[in-house]
Coordinates of C-alpha atoms in Angstrom, one line a residue:
M1 CA 41.1 -156.0 101.6
N2 CA 40.2 -154.4 104.8
R3 CA 37.1 -156.1 106.3
G4 CA 35.6 -152.7 107.2
L5 CA 36.0 -151.3 103.7
I6 CA 34.3 -154.5 102.2
C7 CA 31.4 -154.1 104.6
L8 CA 31.1 -150.4 103.7
I9 CA 31.0 -151.1 100.0
M10 CA 28.5 -153.8 100.4
S11 CA 26.3 -151.6 102.4
A12 CA 26.3 -148.9 99.7
C13 CA 25.4 -151.3 97.1
I14 CA 22.4 -152.7 99.0
F15 CA 21.3 -149.1 99.8
T16 CA 21.6 -148.2 96.0
L17 CA 19.7 -151.2 94.8
S18 CA 16.9 -150.8 97.5
G19 CA 16.6 -147.2 96.7
A20 CA 16.1 -148.0 93.0
A21 CA 13.6 -150.6 93.8
L22 CA 11.6 -148.1 95.9
A23 CA 11.8 -145.4 93.3
A24 CA 8.5 -144.5 91.7
P25 CA 8.1 -145.8 88.1
S26 CA 7.7 -143.3 85.3
Q27 CA 5.9 -145.6 82.8
V28 CA 3.2 -148.2 83.7
S29 CA 0.2 -149.9 82.0
V30 CA -3.3 -150.0 83.4
T31 CA -3.2 -153.7 83.0
D32 CA -0.4 -153.9 85.5
Y33 CA -3.0 -152.8 88.1
G34 CA -5.8 -155.1 87.0
A35 CA -7.6 -153.4 84.1
R36 CA -9.3 -155.9 81.9
G37 CA -10.6 -153.9 79.0
D38 CA -13.4 -156.4 78.2
G39 CA -16.1 -153.7 78.3
I40 CA -17.7 -155.3 81.2
T41 CA -15.5 -155.3 84.2
D42 CA -15.3 -151.9 85.9
D43 CA -11.8 -150.7 85.3
T44 CA -12.0 -147.3 87.2
A45 CA -9.9 -148.4 90.3
A46 CA -7.2 -149.9 88.1
F47 CA -6.8 -146.7 86.0
Q48 CA -6.7 -144.6 89.0
S49 CA -4.2 -146.7 90.9
A50 CA -2.0 -146.7 87.8
M51 CA -2.0 -143.0 87.6
N52 CA -1.4 -142.5 91.3
A53 CA 1.7 -144.7 91.0
V54 CA 3.4 -142.4 88.7
K55 CA 2.1 -139.0 90.1
E56 CA 4.9 -138.4 92.5
K57 CA 7.5 -137.3 89.9
G58 CA 5.3 -137.6 86.8
G59 CA 5.0 -140.2 84.1
T60 CA 3.0 -142.0 81.5
V61 CA 0.2 -144.5 82.0
E62 CA -0.3 -146.7 78.9
V63 CA -3.7 -147.8 77.8
P64 CA -3.4 -150.9 75.6
V65 CA -6.0 -152.1 73.0
G66 CA -9.3 -152.8 74.8
N67 CA -12.6 -151.5 75.8
Y68 CA -12.3 -150.1 79.2
L69 CA -15.6 -149.6 81.2
I70 CA -15.2 -146.6 83.6
K71 CA -18.4 -146.7 85.8
T72 CA -17.5 -143.4 87.6
H73 CA -14.7 -141.0 86.6
L74 CA -11.0 -140.4 86.3
N75 CA -8.8 -137.8 87.7
I76 CA -5.5 -137.3 85.9
P77 CA -2.9 -136.0 88.4
A78 CA -0.5 -133.2 87.6
Y79 CA 2.4 -134.2 85.4
V80 CA 0.7 -137.5 84.3
T81 CA 0.0 -138.5 80.8
L82 CA -2.8 -141.1 80.2
E83 CA -1.9 -142.5 76.6
G84 CA -3.7 -145.0 74.4
I85 CA -2.4 -146.4 71.1
W86 CA -3.5 -143.9 68.6
K87 CA -0.7 -141.7 67.1
I88 CA -3.0 -139.5 65.1
P89 CA -6.7 -138.3 65.6
T90 CA -8.9 -141.2 64.5
A91 CA -12.5 -141.4 63.2
F92 CA -15.1 -144.1 64.0
T93 CA -12.9 -146.0 66.3
Q94 CA -15.3 -146.6 69.2
M95 CA -14.7 -150.1 70.5
K96 CA -11.4 -150.1 68.7
G97 CA -7.9 -149.2 69.9
S98 CA -8.0 -147.8 73.3
T99 CA -11.6 -147.0 74.1
L100 CA -12.9 -145.7 77.4
L101 CA -16.7 -146.3 77.9
A102 CA -18.3 -143.5 79.9
V103 CA -21.6 -144.1 81.6
E104 CA -21.8 -141.9 84.8
G105 CA -24.1 -138.9 85.1
A106 CA -26.8 -139.7 82.7
G107 CA -29.8 -137.2 82.8
S108 CA -27.9 -134.1 84.1
E109 CA -25.5 -131.6 82.5
T110 CA -24.0 -130.9 86.0
G111 CA -21.9 -133.4 87.9
T112 CA -18.4 -134.6 88.0
P113 CA -16.6 -134.6 84.5
F114 CA -15.7 -138.0 83.1
I115 CA -12.0 -137.1 82.9
T116 CA -10.4 -134.2 85.1
L117 CA -6.9 -133.1 84.0
G118 CA -4.7 -131.5 86.6
P119 CA -1.9 -128.9 85.7
N120 CA 0.5 -130.3 83.2
A121 CA -1.6 -133.4 82.8
T122 CA -2.4 -134.9 79.4
I123 CA -4.6 -137.3 77.7
K124 CA -3.4 -138.7 74.4
G125 CA -4.4 -141.2 71.7
L126 CA -7.6 -142.3 73.3
T127 CA -11.3 -142.8 72.3
V128 CA -14.1 -142.0 74.5
Y129 CA -17.6 -143.3 73.7
Y130 CA -20.9 -143.1 75.6
P131 CA -22.6 -146.5 74.9
D132 CA -25.9 -145.5 76.5
Q133 CA -26.4 -142.4 74.4
K134 CA -29.1 -142.7 71.7
P135 CA -29.5 -140.5 68.6
D136 CA -33.3 -140.5 68.8
N137 CA -33.4 -139.6 72.5
I138 CA -30.5 -137.4 73.4
T139 CA -29.7 -137.6 77.1
P140 CA -27.7 -134.9 79.1
Y141 CA -24.3 -135.9 80.6
P142 CA -21.7 -133.9 82.5
W143 CA -18.6 -132.7 80.6
C144 CA -16.5 -135.4 79.0
V145 CA -13.1 -133.7 79.8
A146 CA -12.4 -130.8 82.0
C147 CA -9.4 -129.0 83.7
A148 CA -9.0 -129.0 87.4
G149 CA -7.8 -125.5 87.4
G150 CA -4.2 -124.6 86.7
D151 CA -2.1 -124.3 83.6
N152 CA -0.8 -126.5 80.8
S153 CA -3.6 -129.1 80.6
S154 CA -3.5 -130.8 77.2
I155 CA -5.5 -133.0 75.0
I156 CA -3.7 -134.6 71.9
D157 CA -4.9 -136.9 69.2
C158 CA -8.2 -138.0 70.9
L159 CA -11.7 -138.9 69.6
L160 CA -14.6 -138.1 71.9
V161 CA -17.2 -140.0 69.8
N162 CA -20.5 -138.7 71.2
P163 CA -20.2 -136.8 74.6
Y164 CA -23.2 -134.6 75.4
Q165 CA -20.5 -131.8 76.4
G166 CA -17.0 -132.2 75.1
V167 CA -14.3 -130.2 76.7
D168 CA -14.6 -127.6 79.6
F169 CA -11.5 -125.5 79.8
G170 CA -13.6 -122.6 81.2
T171 CA -15.2 -123.4 84.5
R172 CA -11.9 -123.4 86.1
A173 CA -8.6 -121.6 85.0
S174 CA -7.0 -123.0 82.1
G175 CA -3.8 -121.0 81.2
R176 CA -1.7 -122.2 78.4
H177 CA -3.9 -125.0 77.5
Y178 CA -2.9 -127.1 74.4
I179 CA -5.4 -128.9 72.4
R180 CA -4.3 -130.7 69.1
G181 CA -5.9 -133.3 66.9
L182 CA -9.2 -133.5 68.8
Y183 CA -12.0 -135.1 66.9
G184 CA -15.6 -135.9 67.9
Q185 CA -19.3 -135.3 67.7
P186 CA -20.1 -133.4 70.9
L187 CA -23.9 -132.9 71.0
R188 CA -24.9 -129.9 73.0
R189 CA -21.4 -128.2 73.6
G190 CA -18.2 -128.9 72.1
L191 CA -15.4 -126.8 73.5
F192 CA -15.8 -124.1 76.2
V193 CA -12.8 -121.8 77.0
D194 CA -12.8 -119.1 79.8
K195 CA -10.5 -117.9 82.6
C196 CA -7.5 -118.2 80.3
F197 CA -5.2 -115.4 81.3
D198 CA -2.2 -116.6 79.5
I199 CA -2.0 -117.7 75.9
G200 CA -3.9 -120.9 75.0
R201 CA -3.5 -123.0 71.8
I202 CA -6.0 -125.0 69.9
E203 CA -5.3 -126.6 66.6
N204 CA -6.7 -129.2 64.3
V205 CA -10.0 -129.8 66.0
H206 CA -12.7 -131.5 64.0
F207 CA -16.3 -131.6 65.2
W208 CA -18.2 -133.6 62.6
P209 CA -20.9 -136.5 62.5
F210 CA -18.3 -139.2 63.7
W211 CA -21.3 -140.8 65.5
N212 CA -24.6 -140.4 63.8
W213 CA -26.2 -138.0 61.1
D214 CA -29.2 -140.2 60.2
E215 CA -32.1 -137.8 59.6
K216 CA -34.7 -140.4 60.5
T217 CA -33.4 -140.5 64.2
G218 CA -34.0 -136.6 64.5
I219 CA -30.4 -136.0 65.4
R220 CA -29.7 -133.5 62.7
D221 CA -32.6 -131.2 63.7
W222 CA -31.7 -131.6 67.4
L223 CA -28.1 -130.4 66.6
W224 CA -29.3 -127.5 64.5
K225 CA -31.7 -126.5 67.3
N226 CA -29.2 -126.9 70.3
G227 CA -25.7 -127.6 69.3
E228 CA -22.8 -125.1 70.0
A229 CA -19.4 -126.2 68.8
F230 CA -17.0 -123.7 70.3
I231 CA -17.8 -121.1 73.1
F232 CA -15.2 -118.7 74.0
G233 CA -15.3 -116.4 77.2
R234 CA -12.3 -114.7 78.7
T235 CA -9.2 -115.8 77.0
D236 CA -6.1 -113.5 76.4
W237 CA -4.7 -113.9 72.9
E238 CA -5.9 -117.3 72.2
Y239 CA -4.5 -119.0 69.1
V240 CA -7.0 -121.1 67.1
F241 CA -5.8 -122.9 64.1
N242 CA -7.3 -125.2 61.4
T243 CA -10.6 -126.2 63.0
F244 CA -13.9 -127.3 61.4
V245 CA -17.3 -128.0 62.7
F246 CA -20.3 -129.5 60.7
G247 CA -24.1 -129.5 61.5
Y248 CA -24.4 -127.2 64.7
K249 CA -26.8 -124.4 65.5
V250 CA -23.8 -122.2 66.3
G251 CA -20.3 -122.9 65.0
Y252 CA -18.1 -120.4 67.0
R253 CA -19.8 -118.3 69.7
F254 CA -17.9 -115.5 71.6
I255 CA -19.4 -114.4 74.9
K256 CA -18.7 -112.1 77.8
T257 CA -18.5 -113.8 81.2
K258 CA -17.8 -112.4 84.6
D259 CA -14.0 -112.6 83.7
G260 CA -14.4 -110.9 80.4
A261 CA -14.3 -111.6 76.8
M262 CA -11.8 -112.9 74.2
N263 CA -9.2 -111.5 71.9
G264 CA -7.2 -113.9 69.6
N265 CA -5.9 -115.1 66.4
L266 CA -8.2 -117.3 64.3
L267 CA -6.7 -118.8 61.2
G268 CA -8.3 -121.5 58.9
L269 CA -11.5 -121.8 60.8
G270 CA -14.5 -123.5 59.0
A271 CA -18.1 -124.0 59.9
D272 CA -20.4 -125.9 57.6
A273 CA -24.3 -126.7 57.8
S274 CA -24.9 -124.3 60.6
N275 CA -27.5 -121.8 61.5
I276 CA -25.1 -119.3 62.6
A277 CA -21.5 -120.0 61.8
V278 CA -20.0 -117.0 63.9
L279 CA -22.0 -115.6 66.7
V280 CA -20.3 -112.6 68.6
E281 CA -21.8 -111.2 71.7
E282 CA -18.6 -109.4 72.9
T283 CA -14.9 -109.2 72.3
Q284 CA -12.0 -107.4 73.9
A285 CA -10.8 -104.2 72.3
P286 CA -7.8 -105.9 70.5
G287 CA -10.3 -107.9 68.6
L288 CA -10.9 -111.2 66.9
L289 CA -8.7 -111.6 63.9
F290 CA -10.2 -114.2 61.4
T291 CA -8.2 -115.1 58.4
N292 CA -8.6 -117.7 55.7
G293 CA -12.0 -118.8 57.2
E294 CA -14.9 -120.7 55.4
F295 CA -18.4 -120.3 56.8
V296 CA -21.7 -121.9 55.6
S297 CA -25.1 -121.4 57.1
I298 CA -28.1 -123.3 55.8
A299 CA -30.2 -124.6 58.8
E300 CA -33.3 -123.6 60.5
D301 CA -34.9 -120.1 60.3
H302 CA -32.9 -117.1 59.3
P303 CA -29.5 -118.7 58.8
A304 CA -26.6 -116.2 58.6
E305 CA -22.9 -116.7 58.4
V306 CA -22.1 -113.9 60.9
V307 CA -24.2 -112.4 63.5
V308 CA -22.9 -109.6 65.8
K309 CA -25.2 -108.8 68.8
N310 CA -26.1 -105.4 70.1
T311 CA -23.9 -106.1 73.2
H312 CA -20.7 -105.9 71.2
T313 CA -18.4 -103.1 71.7
G314 CA -15.0 -104.4 70.5
V315 CA -13.5 -105.3 67.1
V316 CA -14.1 -108.2 64.7
Q317 CA -11.9 -108.5 61.5
F318 CA -12.4 -110.9 58.7
Q319 CA -9.6 -111.3 56.1
N320 CA -9.5 -113.4 53.1
C321 CA -12.6 -115.5 54.2
S322 CA -15.4 -117.1 52.1
Y323 CA -19.0 -117.4 52.9
W324 CA -21.7 -119.5 51.1
G325 CA -24.6 -121.8 51.4
S326 CA -28.3 -121.1 51.4
S327 CA -28.4 -118.4 53.8
D328 CA -30.8 -115.5 54.4
Q329 CA -27.8 -113.2 54.5
I330 CA -24.0 -113.1 55.1
A331 CA -23.9 -110.9 58.2
R332 CA -26.3 -109.0 60.7
V333 CA -24.1 -106.6 62.6
D334 CA -25.2 -104.6 65.7
G335 CA -23.7 -103.1 68.7
A336 CA -21.2 -100.1 69.2
G337 CA -18.1 -101.8 68.0
T338 CA -16.3 -102.3 64.6
V339 CA -16.6 -105.1 62.1
S340 CA -14.5 -105.4 58.9
F341 CA -14.5 -107.7 55.9
N342 CA -11.5 -107.4 53.7
G343 CA -10.8 -109.5 50.5
C344 CA -13.7 -111.8 51.2
N345 CA -16.2 -113.8 48.9
F346 CA -19.8 -113.8 49.4
L347 CA -22.2 -116.3 47.7
G348 CA -25.7 -117.7 48.3
W349 CA -27.5 -115.2 50.3
N350 CA -31.1 -114.0 49.9
R351 CA -32.4 -117.6 49.6
K352 CA -36.0 -116.7 49.8
R353 CA -35.6 -114.2 47.0
N354 CA -37.1 -111.3 49.0
K355 CA -34.3 -108.8 48.4
T356 CA -32.5 -109.4 51.7
P357 CA -29.1 -107.8 51.6
A358 CA -25.9 -109.6 52.1
I359 CA -24.9 -107.5 55.1
E360 CA -27.2 -105.4 57.3
L361 CA -25.7 -102.9 59.8
Y362 CA -28.0 -102.1 62.7
G363 CA -25.3 -100.4 65.1
G364 CA -21.7 -99.6 65.2
N365 CA -19.3 -99.3 62.4
L366 CA -18.6 -101.4 59.3
L367 CA -15.7 -101.7 56.8
V368 CA -16.3 -103.7 53.5
N369 CA -13.3 -103.4 51.2
G370 CA -12.1 -105.4 48.3
C371 CA -14.8 -108.0 48.5
N372 CA -16.5 -110.1 45.9
F373 CA -20.3 -110.3 46.0
M374 CA -21.1 -113.3 43.8
G375 CA -24.8 -112.8 43.5
D376 CA -27.4 -110.5 41.9
S377 CA -29.2 -109.5 45.3
P378 CA -28.6 -106.3 47.3
Q379 CA -25.2 -106.0 49.0
L380 CA -25.5 -103.7 51.9
S381 CA -28.2 -101.8 54.1
L382 CA -27.5 -99.5 56.9
R383 CA -30.3 -99.3 59.4
G384 CA -31.3 -98.5 63.0
K385 CA -28.3 -97.1 65.0
A386 CA -25.7 -97.7 62.3
I387 CA -22.8 -95.2 62.9
S388 CA -20.6 -95.5 59.8
A389 CA -19.6 -97.8 57.0
T390 CA -17.1 -97.8 54.1
F391 CA -17.9 -99.8 51.0
I392 CA -14.9 -99.4 48.7
G393 CA -13.3 -101.4 45.9
N394 CA -15.7 -104.2 45.8
H395 CA -17.0 -106.2 43.0
A396 CA -20.7 -107.4 42.5
N397 CA -22.2 -109.9 40.0
G398 CA -25.6 -107.9 40.0
P399 CA -26.8 -104.4 40.2
L400 CA -25.1 -102.3 43.0
A401 CA -27.7 -102.0 45.8
V402 CA -26.5 -100.1 48.9
T403 CA -29.1 -98.4 50.9
N404 CA -28.8 -96.1 54.0
P405 CA -32.1 -95.5 55.7
A406 CA -30.2 -94.9 58.9
K407 CA -28.6 -91.8 57.4
A408 CA -25.2 -93.0 58.9
D409 CA -21.8 -91.9 57.6
L410 CA -21.5 -93.9 54.4
Q411 CA -18.4 -93.7 52.3
I412 CA -18.8 -95.6 49.0
G413 CA -16.7 -95.6 45.8
L414 CA -14.5 -97.6 43.3
N415 CA -16.9 -100.5 43.1
T416 CA -17.5 -102.5 40.0
V417 CA -20.5 -104.3 38.6
Q418 CA -20.5 -107.4 36.3
K419 CA -23.5 -107.7 34.0
P420 CA -25.1 -111.3 34.5
P421 CA -25.3 -113.5 31.6
A422 CA -28.6 -113.6 29.5
K423 CA -31.2 -116.1 30.4
P424 CA -31.6 -119.0 27.9
K425 CA -33.9 -118.4 25.0
E426 CA -37.2 -120.2 25.0
E427 CA -40.2 -120.6 22.7
A428 CA -41.9 -117.3 21.5
G429 CA -44.7 -116.5 24.1
A430 CA -43.3 -118.7 26.7
I431 CA -43.8 -117.6 30.4
I432 CA -40.6 -118.4 32.4
I433 CA -40.1 -118.1 36.0
D434 CA -36.6 -118.9 37.4
D435 CA -35.9 -119.7 41.0
R436 CA -33.8 -116.5 41.1
D437 CA -36.7 -114.3 40.3
S438 CA -38.3 -112.3 43.2
Q439 CA -41.7 -112.2 44.7
P440 CA -44.5 -112.3 43.8
L441 CA -43.4 -114.6 40.9
I442 CA -41.7 -117.0 43.4
R443 CA -42.2 -117.5 47.1
Y444 CA -40.4 -120.1 49.3
V445 CA -41.9 -121.6 52.4
G446 CA -40.0 -123.6 54.8
Q447 CA -36.3 -124.6 54.5
W448 CA -34.8 -124.3 51.0
L449 CA -31.1 -124.4 50.0
T450 CA -29.4 -123.0 46.9
A451 CA -26.7 -124.5 44.8
D452 CA -25.4 -121.3 43.3
A453 CA -23.0 -122.3 40.6
P454 CA -22.9 -119.6 37.8
G455 CA -22.5 -121.4 34.6
A456 CA -22.9 -124.9 36.1
E457 CA -23.7 -127.6 33.6
G458 CA -27.2 -128.7 34.0
D459 CA -28.9 -126.0 36.0
Y460 CA -31.4 -123.8 34.2
Y461 CA -29.8 -120.4 35.1
L462 CA -27.2 -119.6 37.7
G463 CA -27.9 -122.6 40.1
T464 CA -31.0 -123.9 41.6
H465 CA -33.1 -124.1 44.9
W466 CA -33.5 -127.6 46.6
A467 CA -34.8 -129.0 49.8
F468 CA -34.2 -132.1 51.8
K469 CA -37.0 -134.8 51.6
G470 CA -39.7 -134.2 54.2
N471 CA -43.4 -134.1 54.7
G472 CA -44.3 -131.1 52.5
E473 CA -43.3 -128.4 55.0
S474 CA -40.9 -126.8 52.3
R475 CA -42.9 -125.4 49.4
A476 CA -41.8 -123.4 46.4
I477 CA -44.8 -121.5 45.0
F478 CA -44.5 -120.2 41.4
T479 CA -47.2 -117.6 40.4
P480 CA -47.1 -116.8 36.7
D481 CA -48.5 -113.6 35.3
V482 CA -50.6 -114.9 32.5
P483 CA -51.3 -112.3 29.8
K484 CA -54.3 -114.0 28.4
S485 CA -56.8 -116.6 29.5
G486 CA -56.3 -119.9 27.6
R487 CA -54.7 -123.4 27.5
Y488 CA -51.1 -123.6 28.4
T489 CA -48.6 -126.6 28.6
V490 CA -46.7 -126.5 31.8
Y491 CA -43.1 -127.7 32.0
V492 CA -40.9 -127.9 35.1
Y493 CA -37.0 -127.9 34.8
F494 CA -35.0 -130.6 36.6
G495 CA -31.2 -130.3 36.9
P496 CA -28.5 -132.9 37.5
D497 CA -28.4 -135.3 40.5
P498 CA -24.7 -135.3 41.5
G499 CA -25.4 -136.9 44.8
S500 CA -27.7 -139.5 43.6
D501 CA -30.3 -138.5 46.1
H502 CA -33.1 -137.0 44.2
A503 CA -36.7 -138.0 44.6
S504 CA -38.5 -140.6 42.4
N505 CA -41.8 -138.8 43.2
E506 CA -41.3 -135.1 43.5
P507 CA -44.9 -133.6 43.7
I508 CA -46.0 -130.7 41.4
T509 CA -49.4 -129.3 42.2
I510 CA -51.0 -127.0 39.5
R511 CA -53.8 -124.8 40.7
S512 CA -55.5 -123.4 37.5
A513 CA -58.8 -122.3 36.2
G514 CA -59.7 -126.0 35.7
G515 CA -59.1 -127.0 39.3
T516 CA -56.2 -128.4 41.3
R517 CA -54.1 -131.4 40.2
T518 CA -50.9 -132.9 41.6
V519 CA -48.4 -134.8 39.4
R520 CA -45.5 -136.7 40.7
V521 CA -42.2 -136.7 38.7
D522 CA -39.3 -139.2 38.9
T523 CA -36.4 -136.8 39.0
R524 CA -33.5 -139.4 39.0
P525 CA -31.3 -139.3 36.1
Q526 CA -31.7 -143.0 35.2
N527 CA -35.2 -142.0 34.3
N528 CA -34.0 -139.4 31.8
H529 CA -35.5 -136.4 33.8
S530 CA -32.2 -134.9 34.6
A531 CA -31.0 -131.5 33.1
K532 CA -34.1 -131.0 31.0
W533 CA -37.6 -129.6 30.8
V534 CA -40.2 -132.1 31.8
K535 CA -43.7 -131.8 30.4
I536 CA -46.3 -131.9 33.3
G537 CA -49.5 -131.5 31.3
T538 CA -51.8 -129.0 29.7
Y539 CA -54.1 -126.8 31.7
R540 CA -56.5 -124.0 31.4
F541 CA -55.2 -120.6 33.0
S542 CA -57.1 -117.3 33.8
A543 CA -55.5 -114.0 32.9
G544 CA -53.4 -112.4 35.7
R545 CA -51.8 -114.1 38.9
K546 CA -54.6 -116.2 39.7
S547 CA -52.8 -119.6 39.4
T548 CA -49.9 -121.4 41.0
I549 CA -47.6 -124.2 40.4
T550 CA -46.3 -125.6 43.7
L551 CA -43.3 -127.9 44.4
T552 CA -42.9 -129.5 47.7
N553 CA -40.6 -131.8 49.6
N554 CA -43.2 -134.4 50.3
A555 CA -41.2 -137.0 48.6
D556 CA -38.8 -139.9 49.0
G557 CA -35.7 -137.9 48.1
N558 CA -34.4 -134.4 47.9
V559 CA -36.4 -132.1 45.5
L560 CA -35.5 -129.3 43.2
A561 CA -37.3 -125.9 42.5
D562 CA -35.3 -124.6 39.5
A563 CA -37.7 -123.2 36.9
I564 CA -41.2 -123.6 35.4
K565 CA -42.4 -122.6 31.8
L566 CA -45.9 -122.2 30.5
I567 CA -46.3 -122.4 26.7
P568 CA -49.5 -121.2 25.1
I569 CA -51.7 -123.5 22.9
H570 CA -52.8 -121.6 19.9

């Protein structure tokens, strides 16, 4: 063979091999660059070096099992995926699998995010844990994950155990973001979206007590006073699918920023144990389209599943949604926009039994059609600057009570009413006050919840009121109207204990003509005080409403306030 040809072939081979050797890798491990994963060594530089090694043409950086201390923060370059071992969203996996330990920025909400995602960058299969955060002394931190500005940043199958702030896809532009399988217990803010001018997608996000919910630490009350799970600013036709939040002051908040407000498709959203499940300050004209939602508000003062502020000018539509809990009301609607409820179920409002309607309209327009009001309290009141309302084809379990003091344009018709079942029969002459009676017979102070279960086995009549154990701040005050002075035997009704969390020492205080006395009752089922009348004692009562029987939560477990009974002694 010609010597020149041989040399040419050998040169080509050498060039090809050297080019392959010099080509940037597409997949590396953080351990290739010195990461230890022992929870002690600072692995920040190793992570960043590994990601920089694949950033030229894009690639994946693997994070094997380990606890990786990151003393500062990480920047995920464009086209790079940082991937741990998890293939599904996990729960309670701190210090397991691929866990990143975040410590920078304690004491301030502002500062560099723990992870910043470039365009087309992804984190996947990771757990992020803040080891220095304490449930009894919540400390601010900067955002856990944020986008650098640009399109197509993604979060897939990750657990953010306890960040003070979860995901910031709003401070910088975040078009076509994609979040799927994100679990965690963000404390102050969960997910913020703004500046999304092209469709973003969020699905299967679950914000729940994956870190701590021990009421003794105070974290439950802290979250009820401060926590906001989702905050949406300007985003154009956002798709939100199958998301759930538990234990926040606000479940879903919709605001107007300098860039505008949101319109979007919201399917299968849930919010439980909130103060306000859905808070709307503003929307775009195309509106928010809620379908198949489940919303529960029980926490703090004046809980309501939906609150629409007086700043609202857009459209909000709820279709085939369910609302329940021990709320003051289902919806308080204000502003100049339009809100509609179609084919929805309403249960558990008017928890203080003070005739609060399920829905109050203070401004704008309202449509309520084909809905089921599963309670005996008022359904609707039009007040203030209410413009118009339709209330058509609905069903109510109690008397139809729709009022219009605003003299708005109200169209009402084709509604049906179901007569409630008769109350249980008791002894002749017995004085009964049920928890569903109204003032002045029964008055609630502090936080009480309701277990509204018409026909439920064990409750006295159509459910019961109950309260978490506490220090006596929650009181149920029964004031019987005694027809004749004399001696009466007092009974209190206690229903079943499905959660095995009832008090062994629920206090009942009787203030009567003979003075004041407190009796404590073991309400646990093993002591045979479940689902029955319990005799408290015999006392002298004066005629009229001069005596009270008060149940409080100053006990070692949850307490009930279901019904009381006075039987005259002849």
